[in-house]
Amino acid sequence: MPDRPPVFDDREDAVLTDAVAALVESERALAELEAARVLQFAAAMRVALERSRHRPRATQEREMALRSIAAEIGVALRWNDRTVQRRLGEALQLVDDFPATLQALAEARISARHAAVIRDGGVELDDPVARTSYEARVIERAATDTVAGTRAFARALLEELHPVSISERFTRAEQQRRVWIDDDVDGMARLGVLDGAAKIRAMYDRLTRQARAVRSVPRPESAGDDPDAVDDRRTIDQVRADLLCDLVLTGQPAIDPTADALPGGLGAIRAHVSVVVPALTAAGASDRGASIDGQSPIGADTARHLLAGAPVWDRVVTHPVTGAVLAVDRYRPSPAIQRFVRARDVHCRFPGCRRPARACEIDHSEDHARGGPTARTNLACLCTRHHTLKTETTWTARQGPDGSIEWTSPFGNTVTDRPERYVAFVPEPDPPPF
Ligand SMILES: [Zn+2]
């Protein structure tokens, strides 16, 4: 005899029905709000463009008006200013080139994510007639399909409407090839590569074949009962990752234009990372607080392993109560002030920016030309983007004796950035650049 179907409580049914109705209502309200926000971003973008028109000089200088406004909005929203700048551009694009999509969003027929799919695909169509036709058909689809389903439909439609052949587009797209990193949690990070699909698939295929070969090596007869001679227990994913790391960290590129100019060629170039380790962790008394560049936490064992191989150290002494950096010394004498500032700041000091200090320039918070001293109380790390923002726009920075920096935006809003607090050893693999 078959099981009887479970009996559901009517009250539970009512709760679910209400929840679904409320969620539909929330989704509708969010779409309307998003359409309003797009208009606000677009309005700000128009102001930025208007201001930059009055800057006749280089492109870099013209972009400053935009960057300054993006930073103003970013500080107010507590968003990264790069994200704000991207959203400004996307908003104006939606308003100017995809009016029907914005309308559909405002009427809550589609969501913000559907609208982004329509815009991302549609920007590839330069012809306004083709774009309007594309837009109308994808909106109709988006009104009844998921985001992923809409994206697949939009891609297929683009292929149909696209005036440029796939090979021409590939040539253009290939110019965007690049490598980047993303931090993950638990001491992990991701490495991304964007390149031609054939090349990327070939890389993955070769790693897979190599990994299968590694895993098929039989346990050596000679191992006997040796407990260390265990079979390779790594998964195929783990072996692929290990092989890729090994190839990148130790391999030598087949094409090496530096072979004659550089001793050892490209193969002699080694990776450098800055490791920040609290003194107690370095000494083995604690397992906490170690990181790469002050932003990717790593395990104490990894940190001590890396320290053992580092030739030179900066020791950073901090105040036991406030944590403020008091002094820096190192085993080799050198102008300590730059090291002090990099050690104190860890990363760029513009609010929200995490560019590591070693990729930053050291800036006089109060301009040197206006009498700002070259002292640690007036120096701070800024990445190129934010250094330029401070130099080229009316954003100003005022530094306090504890290293805090009060930023004032062109509209008079203020925000204070405080340096990181830690007790640390910073290994210095590079010879001093001065
Ligand atoms: Zn920055």
GROMACS .gro file of C-alpha atoms and ligand atoms in nm:
model
  435
    1MET     CA    1   0.000   0.000   0.000
    2PRO     CA    2   0.153   0.339  -0.102
    3ASP     CA    3   0.234   0.606   0.161
    4ARG     CA    4  -0.036   0.858   0.206
    5PRO     CA    5   0.067   1.213   0.104
    6PRO     CA    6   0.150   1.431   0.407
    7VAL     CA    7  -0.126   1.662   0.521
    8PHE     CA    8  -0.026   2.030   0.518
    9ASP     CA    9  -0.149   2.277   0.770
   10ASP     CA   10  -0.383   2.538   0.616
   11ARG     CA   11  -0.222   2.811   0.825
   12GLU     CA   12   0.122   2.727   0.681
   13ASP     CA   13  -0.027   2.749   0.332
   14ALA     CA   14  -0.162   3.092   0.414
   15VAL     CA   15   0.178   3.209   0.543
   16LEU     CA   16   0.348   3.089   0.223
   17THR     CA   17   0.087   3.251   0.001
   18ASP     CA   18   0.135   3.580   0.185
   19ALA     CA   19   0.515   3.552   0.165
   20VAL     CA   20   0.509   3.492  -0.210
   21ALA     CA   21   0.275   3.786  -0.265
   22ALA     CA   22   0.492   4.010  -0.044
   23LEU     CA   23   0.810   3.904  -0.228
   24VAL     CA   24   0.652   3.986  -0.564
   25GLU     CA   25   0.558   4.326  -0.424
   26SER     CA   26   0.915   4.383  -0.291
   27GLU     CA   27   1.062   4.289  -0.628
   28ARG     CA   28   0.829   4.537  -0.798
   29ALA     CA   29   0.923   4.816  -0.555
   30LEU     CA   30   1.296   4.741  -0.596
   31ALA     CA   31   1.268   4.766  -0.975
   32GLU     CA   32   1.100   5.106  -0.945
   33LEU     CA   33   1.362   5.227  -0.697
   34GLU     CA   34   1.642   5.103  -0.920
   35ALA     CA   35   1.499   5.296  -1.216
   36ALA     CA   36   1.496   5.609  -0.997
   37ARG     CA   37   1.856   5.544  -0.891
   38VAL     CA   38   1.964   5.502  -1.254
   39LEU     CA   39   1.822   5.847  -1.328
   40GLN     CA   40   2.013   5.993  -1.031
   41PHE     CA   41   2.342   5.833  -1.138
   42ALA     CA   42   2.284   5.947  -1.497
   43ALA     CA   43   2.218   6.305  -1.381
   44ALA     CA   44   2.547   6.306  -1.187
   45MET     CA   45   2.726   6.160  -1.490
   46ARG     CA   46   2.591   6.441  -1.711
   47VAL     CA   47   2.730   6.700  -1.469
   48ALA     CA   48   3.068   6.523  -1.477
   49LEU     CA   49   3.070   6.522  -1.858
   50GLU     CA   50   2.966   6.887  -1.870
   51ARG     CA   51   3.250   6.984  -1.637
   52SER     CA   52   3.509   6.779  -1.821
   53ARG     CA   53   3.421   6.956  -2.148
   54HIS     CA   54   3.577   7.271  -2.004
   55ARG     CA   55   3.906   7.092  -1.952
   56PRO     CA   56   4.075   7.124  -2.288
   57ARG     CA   57   4.391   6.932  -2.203
   58ALA     CA   58   4.484   6.564  -2.185
   59THR     CA   59   4.229   6.284  -2.141
   60GLN     CA   60   4.372   6.215  -1.794
   61GLU     CA   61   4.285   6.565  -1.683
   62ARG     CA   62   3.937   6.547  -1.837
   63GLU     CA   63   3.863   6.233  -1.641
   64MET     CA   64   3.939   6.411  -1.314
   65ALA     CA   65   3.597   6.580  -1.297
   66LEU     CA   66   3.436   6.236  -1.328
   67ARG     CA   67   3.666   6.076  -1.071
   68SER     CA   68   3.609   6.355  -0.823
   69ILE     CA   69   3.229   6.320  -0.848
   70ALA     CA   70   3.256   5.939  -0.824
   71ALA     CA   71   3.464   5.978  -0.506
   72GLU     CA   72   3.210   6.226  -0.362
   73ILE     CA   73   2.923   5.979  -0.417
   74GLY     CA   74   3.138   5.684  -0.304
   75VAL     CA   75   3.219   5.843   0.031
   76ALA     CA   76   2.852   5.934   0.085
   77LEU     CA   77   2.730   5.579   0.003
   78ARG     CA   78   3.034   5.401   0.153
   79TRP     CA   79   3.097   5.248  -0.191
   80ASN     CA   80   3.431   5.206  -0.363
   81ASP     CA   81   3.469   5.505  -0.598
   82ARG     CA   82   3.573   5.280  -0.889
   83THR     CA   83   3.239   5.097  -0.855
   84VAL     CA   84   3.055   5.429  -0.847
   85GLN     CA   85   3.237   5.544  -1.161
   86ARG     CA   86   3.133   5.227  -1.344
   87ARG     CA   87   2.772   5.266  -1.231
   88LEU     CA   88   2.767   5.630  -1.349
   89GLY     CA   89   2.872   5.523  -1.698
   90GLU     CA   90   2.626   5.234  -1.709
   91ALA     CA   91   2.339   5.454  -1.590
   92LEU     CA   92   2.391   5.714  -1.859
   93GLN     CA   93   2.415   5.440  -2.119
   94LEU     CA   94   2.079   5.300  -2.006
   95VAL     CA   95   1.915   5.643  -2.015
   96ASP     CA   96   2.057   5.746  -2.353
   97ASP     CA   97   2.075   5.421  -2.550
   98PHE     CA   98   1.818   5.189  -2.388
   99PRO     CA   99   1.513   5.404  -2.305
  100ALA     CA  100   1.266   5.117  -2.351
  101THR     CA  101   1.463   4.903  -2.103
  102LEU     CA  102   1.463   5.183  -1.845
  103GLN     CA  103   1.090   5.225  -1.901
  104ALA     CA  104   1.032   4.850  -1.848
  105LEU     CA  105   1.238   4.869  -1.527
  106ALA     CA  106   1.045   5.173  -1.401
  107GLU     CA  107   0.718   4.986  -1.467
  108ALA     CA  108   0.863   4.681  -1.287
  109ARG     CA  109   0.812   4.457  -1.591
  110ILE     CA  110   1.180   4.354  -1.561
  111SER     CA  111   1.436   4.357  -1.277
  112ALA     CA  112   1.764   4.550  -1.250
  113ARG     CA  113   1.958   4.233  -1.335
  114HIS     CA  114   1.748   4.176  -1.647
  115ALA     CA  115   1.812   4.538  -1.746
  116ALA     CA  116   2.188   4.489  -1.702
  117VAL     CA  117   2.178   4.183  -1.930
  118ILE     CA  118   1.996   4.382  -2.199
  119ARG     CA  119   2.242   4.673  -2.173
  120ASP     CA  120   2.557   4.456  -2.160
  121GLY     CA  121   2.459   4.275  -2.481
  122GLY     CA  122   2.308   4.575  -2.658
  123VAL     CA  123   2.618   4.795  -2.630
  124GLU     CA  124   2.775   4.572  -2.895
  125LEU     CA  125   2.522   4.705  -3.149
  126ASP     CA  126   2.625   5.046  -3.283
  127ASP     CA  127   2.333   5.079  -3.523
  128PRO     CA  128   2.042   5.243  -3.334
  129VAL     CA  129   1.779   5.066  -3.548
  130ALA     CA  130   1.929   4.722  -3.478
  131ARG     CA  131   1.961   4.814  -3.108
  132THR     CA  132   1.595   4.920  -3.079
  133SER     CA  133   1.480   4.596  -3.239
  134TYR     CA  134   1.711   4.393  -3.012
  135GLU     CA  135   1.590   4.581  -2.705
  136ALA     CA  136   1.221   4.525  -2.780
  137ARG     CA  137   1.263   4.152  -2.833
  138VAL     CA  138   1.480   4.094  -2.524
  139ILE     CA  139   1.250   4.298  -2.297
  140GLU     CA  140   0.960   4.080  -2.409
  141ARG     CA  141   1.163   3.772  -2.322
  142ALA     CA  142   1.288   3.917  -1.989
  143ALA     CA  143   0.930   3.979  -1.875
  144THR     CA  144   0.871   3.603  -1.863
  145ASP     CA  145   1.215   3.443  -1.820
  146THR     CA  146   1.497   3.418  -1.563
  147VAL     CA  147   1.813   3.629  -1.589
  148ALA     CA  148   2.016   3.335  -1.722
  149GLY     CA  149   1.746   3.245  -1.976
  150THR     CA  150   1.727   3.606  -2.090
  151ARG     CA  151   2.105   3.624  -2.127
  152ALA     CA  152   2.114   3.313  -2.348
  153PHE     CA  153   1.831   3.453  -2.561
  154ALA     CA  154   2.010   3.791  -2.590
  155ARG     CA  155   2.338   3.625  -2.697
  156ALA     CA  156   2.166   3.425  -2.970
  157LEU     CA  157   1.983   3.733  -3.093
  158LEU     CA  158   2.305   3.935  -3.098
  159GLU     CA  159   2.472   3.679  -3.323
  160GLU     CA  160   2.180   3.725  -3.563
  161LEU     CA  161   2.185   4.106  -3.557
  162HIS     CA  162   2.555   4.170  -3.520
  163PRO     CA  163   2.698   4.365  -3.816
  164VAL     CA  164   3.055   4.256  -3.732
  165SER     CA  165   3.168   3.896  -3.791
  166ILE     CA  166   3.274   3.680  -3.497
  167SER     CA  167   3.638   3.677  -3.615
  168GLU     CA  168   3.657   4.058  -3.623
  169ARG     CA  169   3.497   4.073  -3.278
  170PHE     CA  170   3.739   3.814  -3.147
  171THR     CA  171   4.034   4.021  -3.268
  172ARG     CA  172   3.894   4.317  -3.077
  173ALA     CA  173   3.801   4.116  -2.766
  174GLU     CA  174   4.143   3.954  -2.753
  175GLN     CA  175   4.293   4.298  -2.683
  176GLN     CA  176   4.127   4.275  -2.340
  177ARG     CA  177   4.320   3.964  -2.234
  178ARG     CA  178   4.451   3.991  -1.879
  179VAL     CA  179   4.528   3.820  -1.547
  180TRP     CA  180   4.390   3.930  -1.209
  181ILE     CA  181   4.355   3.819  -0.847
  182ASP     CA  182   4.059   3.813  -0.609
  183ASP     CA  183   4.095   3.754  -0.238
  184ASP     CA  184   3.890   3.477  -0.084
  185VAL     CA  185   3.832   3.382   0.281
  186ASP     CA  186   4.035   3.143   0.502
  187GLY     CA  187   4.375   3.243   0.363
  188MET     CA  188   4.279   3.165   0.003
  189ALA     CA  189   4.278   3.374  -0.317
  190ARG     CA  190   4.174   3.325  -0.680
  191LEU     CA  191   4.378   3.384  -0.996
  192GLY     CA  192   4.174   3.469  -1.307
  193VAL     CA  193   4.283   3.463  -1.671
  194LEU     CA  194   4.089   3.613  -1.962
  195ASP     CA  195   4.208   3.505  -2.305
  196GLY     CA  196   4.086   3.332  -2.621
  197ALA     CA  197   3.853   3.037  -2.551
  198ALA     CA  198   4.072   2.797  -2.753
  199LYS     CA  199   4.384   2.886  -2.553
  200ILE     CA  200   4.208   2.871  -2.215
  201ARG     CA  201   4.048   2.534  -2.296
  202ALA     CA  202   4.385   2.401  -2.416
  203MET     CA  203   4.547   2.509  -2.087
  204TYR     CA  204   4.277   2.332  -1.889
  205ASP     CA  205   4.305   2.022  -2.107
  206ARG     CA  206   4.684   2.002  -2.065
  207LEU     CA  207   4.656   2.044  -1.686
  208THR     CA  208   4.391   1.770  -1.679
  209ARG     CA  209   4.603   1.530  -1.885
  210GLN     CA  210   4.910   1.601  -1.669
  211ALA     CA  211   4.704   1.556  -1.351
  212ARG     CA  212   4.567   1.220  -1.474
  213ALA     CA  213   4.925   1.109  -1.553
  214VAL     CA  214   5.041   1.211  -1.204
  215ARG     CA  215   4.757   1.021  -1.040
  216SER     CA  216   4.820   0.707  -1.243
  217VAL     CA  217   5.180   0.669  -1.115
  218PRO     CA  218   5.173   0.345  -0.910
  219ARG     CA  219   5.300   0.330  -0.553
  220PRO     CA  220   5.669   0.232  -0.576
  221GLU     CA  221   5.748  -0.131  -0.488
  222SER     CA  222   6.054  -0.016  -0.297
  223ALA     CA  223   5.835   0.181  -0.057
  224GLY     CA  224   5.754  -0.132   0.139
  225ASP     CA  225   5.589  -0.040   0.469
  226ASP     CA  226   5.728   0.318   0.467
  227PRO     CA  227   5.430   0.520   0.601
  228ASP     CA  228   5.550   0.836   0.418
  229ALA     CA  229   5.532   0.667   0.076
  230VAL     CA  230   5.153   0.686   0.059
  231ASP     CA  231   4.963   0.689  -0.269
  232ASP     CA  232   4.887   1.029  -0.414
  233ARG     CA  233   4.560   1.104  -0.237
  234ARG     CA  234   4.506   1.445  -0.400
  235THR     CA  235   4.189   1.497  -0.602
  236ILE     CA  236   4.220   1.580  -0.970
  237ASP     CA  237   4.122   1.942  -0.889
  238GLN     CA  238   4.400   1.964  -0.632
  239VAL     CA  239   4.662   1.820  -0.869
  240ARG     CA  240   4.556   2.060  -1.147
  241ALA     CA  241   4.595   2.354  -0.906
  242ASP     CA  242   4.935   2.230  -0.781
  243LEU     CA  243   5.062   2.181  -1.137
  244LEU     CA  244   4.949   2.528  -1.245
  245CYS     CA  245   5.118   2.692  -0.941
  246ASP     CA  246   5.436   2.498  -1.007
  247LEU     CA  247   5.442   2.593  -1.376
  248VAL     CA  248   5.388   2.964  -1.306
  249LEU     CA  249   5.623   2.992  -1.006
  250THR     CA  250   5.915   2.795  -1.150
  251GLY     CA  251   5.862   2.765  -1.526
  252GLN     CA  252   6.047   2.947  -1.800
  253PRO     CA  253   5.849   3.106  -2.089
  254ALA     CA  254   5.926   2.955  -2.431
  255ILE     CA  255   5.959   3.300  -2.587
  256ASP     CA  256   6.199   3.518  -2.389
  257PRO     CA  257   6.298   3.855  -2.541
  258THR     CA  258   6.507   3.934  -2.230
  259ALA     CA  259   6.735   3.631  -2.274
  260ASP     CA  260   7.035   3.842  -2.386
  261ALA     CA  261   6.975   4.144  -2.163
  262LEU     CA  262   6.889   3.983  -1.830
  263PRO     CA  263   7.108   3.726  -1.652
  264GLY     CA  264   6.903   3.408  -1.645
  265GLY     CA  265   6.624   3.564  -1.857
  266LEU     CA  266   6.260   3.565  -1.746
  267GLY     CA  267   6.312   3.233  -1.567
  268ALA     CA  268   6.539   3.409  -1.314
  269ILE     CA  269   6.264   3.649  -1.206
  270ARG     CA  270   6.114   3.540  -0.873
  271ALA     CA  271   5.781   3.629  -0.715
  272HIS     CA  272   5.777   3.891  -0.434
  273VAL     CA  273   5.506   3.927  -0.171
  274SER     CA  274   5.506   4.131   0.153
  275VAL     CA  275   5.422   3.928   0.461
  276VAL     CA  276   5.289   4.103   0.772
  277VAL     CA  277   5.334   3.893   1.086
  278PRO     CA  278   5.269   3.995   1.449
  279ALA     CA  279   5.583   3.945   1.661
  280LEU     CA  280   5.419   3.681   1.881
  281THR     CA  281   5.314   3.485   1.574
  282ALA     CA  282   5.663   3.508   1.424
  283ALA     CA  283   5.803   3.375   1.749
  284GLY     CA  284   5.554   3.089   1.747
  285ALA     CA  285   5.369   3.206   2.061
  286SER     CA  286   5.049   3.291   1.872
  287ASP     CA  287   4.877   3.178   1.553
  288ARG     CA  288   4.693   3.498   1.469
  289GLY     CA  289   4.716   3.811   1.257
  290ALA     CA  290   4.950   3.716   0.971
  291SER     CA  291   4.863   3.846   0.623
  292ILE     CA  292   4.990   3.910   0.271
  293ASP     CA  293   5.014   4.285   0.201
  294GLY     CA  294   4.799   4.348   0.508
  295GLN     CA  295   4.488   4.232   0.322
  296SER     CA  296   4.489   3.855   0.261
  297PRO     CA  297   4.500   3.670   0.594
  298ILE     CA  298   4.727   3.364   0.592
  299GLY     CA  299   4.795   3.084   0.838
  300ALA     CA  300   5.077   3.116   1.094
  301ASP     CA  301   5.262   2.814   0.952
  302THR     CA  302   5.262   2.963   0.602
  303ALA     CA  303   5.380   3.298   0.745
  304ARG     CA  304   5.668   3.146   0.945
  305HIS     CA  305   5.768   2.939   0.640
  306LEU     CA  306   5.781   3.254   0.424
  307LEU     CA  307   5.972   3.447   0.696
  308ALA     CA  308   6.238   3.180   0.715
  309GLY     CA  309   6.327   3.251   0.353
  310ALA     CA  310   6.322   3.635   0.367
  311PRO     CA  311   6.667   3.798   0.362
  312VAL     CA  312   6.585   4.137   0.523
  313TRP     CA  313   6.329   4.259   0.777
  314ASP     CA  314   6.162   4.580   0.885
  315ARG     CA  315   6.060   4.563   1.248
  316VAL     CA  316   5.760   4.783   1.327
  317VAL     CA  317   5.706   4.877   1.691
  318THR     CA  318   5.357   4.989   1.790
  319HIS     CA  319   5.216   5.147   2.102
  320PRO     CA  320   5.081   4.871   2.329
  321VAL     CA  321   4.759   5.057   2.405
  322THR     CA  322   4.672   5.277   2.106
  323GLY     CA  323   4.847   5.054   1.850
  324ALA     CA  324   4.996   5.361   1.677
  325VAL     CA  325   5.324   5.293   1.494
  326LEU     CA  326   5.609   5.434   1.708
  327ALA     CA  327   5.926   5.331   1.528
  328VAL     CA  328   6.071   5.117   1.252
  329ASP     CA  329   6.415   4.966   1.253
  330ARG     CA  330   6.581   4.711   1.034
  331TYR     CA  331   6.891   4.501   1.034
  332ARG     CA  332   7.042   4.703   0.747
  333PRO     CA  333   7.051   5.082   0.787
  334SER     CA  334   6.844   5.278   0.532
  335PRO     CA  335   6.626   5.589   0.513
  336ALA     CA  336   6.350   5.460   0.735
  337ILE     CA  337   6.080   5.710   0.668
  338GLN     CA  338   5.935   5.557   0.350
  339ARG     CA  339   5.935   5.218   0.517
  340PHE     CA  340   5.766   5.370   0.820
  341VAL     CA  341   5.488   5.519   0.610
  342ARG     CA  342   5.436   5.201   0.406
  343ALA     CA  343   5.437   4.991   0.722
  344ARG     CA  344   5.188   5.220   0.897
  345ASP     CA  345   4.951   5.260   0.604
  346VAL     CA  346   4.954   4.904   0.464
  347HIS     CA  347   4.739   5.025   0.172
  348CYS     CA  348   4.627   5.342  -0.010
  349ARG     CA  349   4.480   5.593   0.235
  350PHE     CA  350   4.186   5.713   0.025
  351PRO     CA  351   3.868   5.597   0.205
  352GLY     CA  352   3.773   5.249   0.088
  353CYS     CA  353   4.081   5.186  -0.128
  354ARG     CA  354   4.286   4.870  -0.059
  355ARG     CA  355   4.570   4.904  -0.314
  356PRO     CA  356   4.873   4.763  -0.126
  357ALA     CA  357   5.130   5.016   0.001
  358ARG     CA  358   5.411   4.879  -0.212
  359ALA     CA  359   5.203   4.965  -0.523
  360CYS     CA  360   5.143   5.319  -0.387
  361GLU     CA  361   5.321   5.651  -0.414
  362ILE     CA  362   5.419   5.839  -0.098
  363ASP     CA  363   5.238   6.171  -0.095
  364HIS     CA  364   5.280   6.488   0.113
  365SER     CA  365   4.938   6.532   0.273
  366GLU     CA  366   5.008   6.904   0.296
  367ASP     CA  367   5.178   6.994  -0.030
  368HIS     CA  368   5.557   7.013  -0.004
  369ALA     CA  369   5.556   7.327  -0.220
  370ARG     CA  370   5.326   7.495   0.036
  371GLY     CA  371   5.557   7.415   0.322
  372GLY     CA  372   5.434   7.066   0.412
  373PRO     CA  373   5.725   6.890   0.584
  374THR     CA  374   5.879   6.560   0.468
  375ALA     CA  375   5.795   6.398   0.800
  376ARG     CA  376   5.601   6.089   0.886
  377THR     CA  377   5.319   6.305   1.021
  378ASN     CA  378   5.273   6.454   0.673
  379LEU     CA  379   5.333   6.156   0.447
  380ALA     CA  380   5.085   5.894   0.335
  381CYS     CA  381   5.053   5.614   0.080
  382LEU     CA  382   4.821   5.687  -0.214
  383CYS     CA  383   4.767   5.473  -0.521
  384THR     CA  384   4.816   5.648  -0.855
  385ARG     CA  385   4.441   5.694  -0.902
  386HIS     CA  386   4.387   5.866  -0.567
  387HIS     CA  387   4.717   6.055  -0.573
  388THR     CA  388   4.606   6.208  -0.905
  389LEU     CA  389   4.259   6.276  -0.764
  390LYS     CA  390   4.414   6.472  -0.477
  391THR     CA  391   4.658   6.664  -0.701
  392GLU     CA  392   4.420   6.740  -0.988
  393THR     CA  393   4.091   6.815  -0.811
  394THR     CA  394   3.981   7.011  -0.504
  395TRP     CA  395   3.974   6.704  -0.277
  396THR     CA  396   4.201   6.786   0.021
  397ALA     CA  397   4.368   6.579   0.292
  398ARG     CA  398   4.465   6.692   0.644
  399GLN     CA  399   4.681   6.455   0.843
  400GLY     CA  400   4.675   6.424   1.223
  401PRO     CA  401   4.975   6.333   1.445
  402ASP     CA  402   4.838   5.979   1.488
  403GLY     CA  403   4.845   5.923   1.111
  404SER     CA  404   4.469   5.970   1.063
  405ILE     CA  405   4.373   6.163   0.749
  406GLU     CA  406   4.067   6.385   0.722
  407TRP     CA  407   3.952   6.404   0.360
  408THR     CA  408   3.734   6.693   0.246
  409SER     CA  409   3.539   6.659  -0.077
  410PRO     CA  410   3.478   6.946  -0.321
  411PHE     CA  411   3.125   6.973  -0.174
  412GLY     CA  412   3.265   7.009   0.177
  413ASN     CA  413   3.182   6.659   0.304
  414THR     CA  414   3.446   6.510   0.532
  415VAL     CA  415   3.551   6.156   0.609
  416THR     CA  416   3.839   6.035   0.827
  417ASP     CA  417   4.062   5.743   0.738
  418ARG     CA  418   4.272   5.586   1.016
  419PRO     CA  419   4.584   5.375   0.964
  420GLU     CA  420   4.579   5.002   1.030
  421ARG     CA  421   4.685   4.896   1.381
  422TYR     CA  422   4.921   4.607   1.420
  423VAL     CA  423   5.252   4.487   1.559
  424ALA     CA  424   5.441   4.335   1.274
  425PHE     CA  425   5.754   4.221   1.102
  426VAL     CA  426   5.761   4.312   0.733
  427PRO     CA  427   6.016   4.121   0.526
  428GLU     CA  428   6.171   4.333   0.254
  429PRO     CA  429   6.277   4.119  -0.041
  430ASP     CA  430   6.372   4.413  -0.268
  431PRO     CA  431   6.697   4.606  -0.228
  432PRO     CA  432   6.614   4.963  -0.115
  433PRO     CA  433   6.527   5.177  -0.420
  434PHE     CA  434   6.725   5.477  -0.283
  435ZN      ZN  435   4.370   5.434  -0.379
   0.00000   0.00000   0.00000
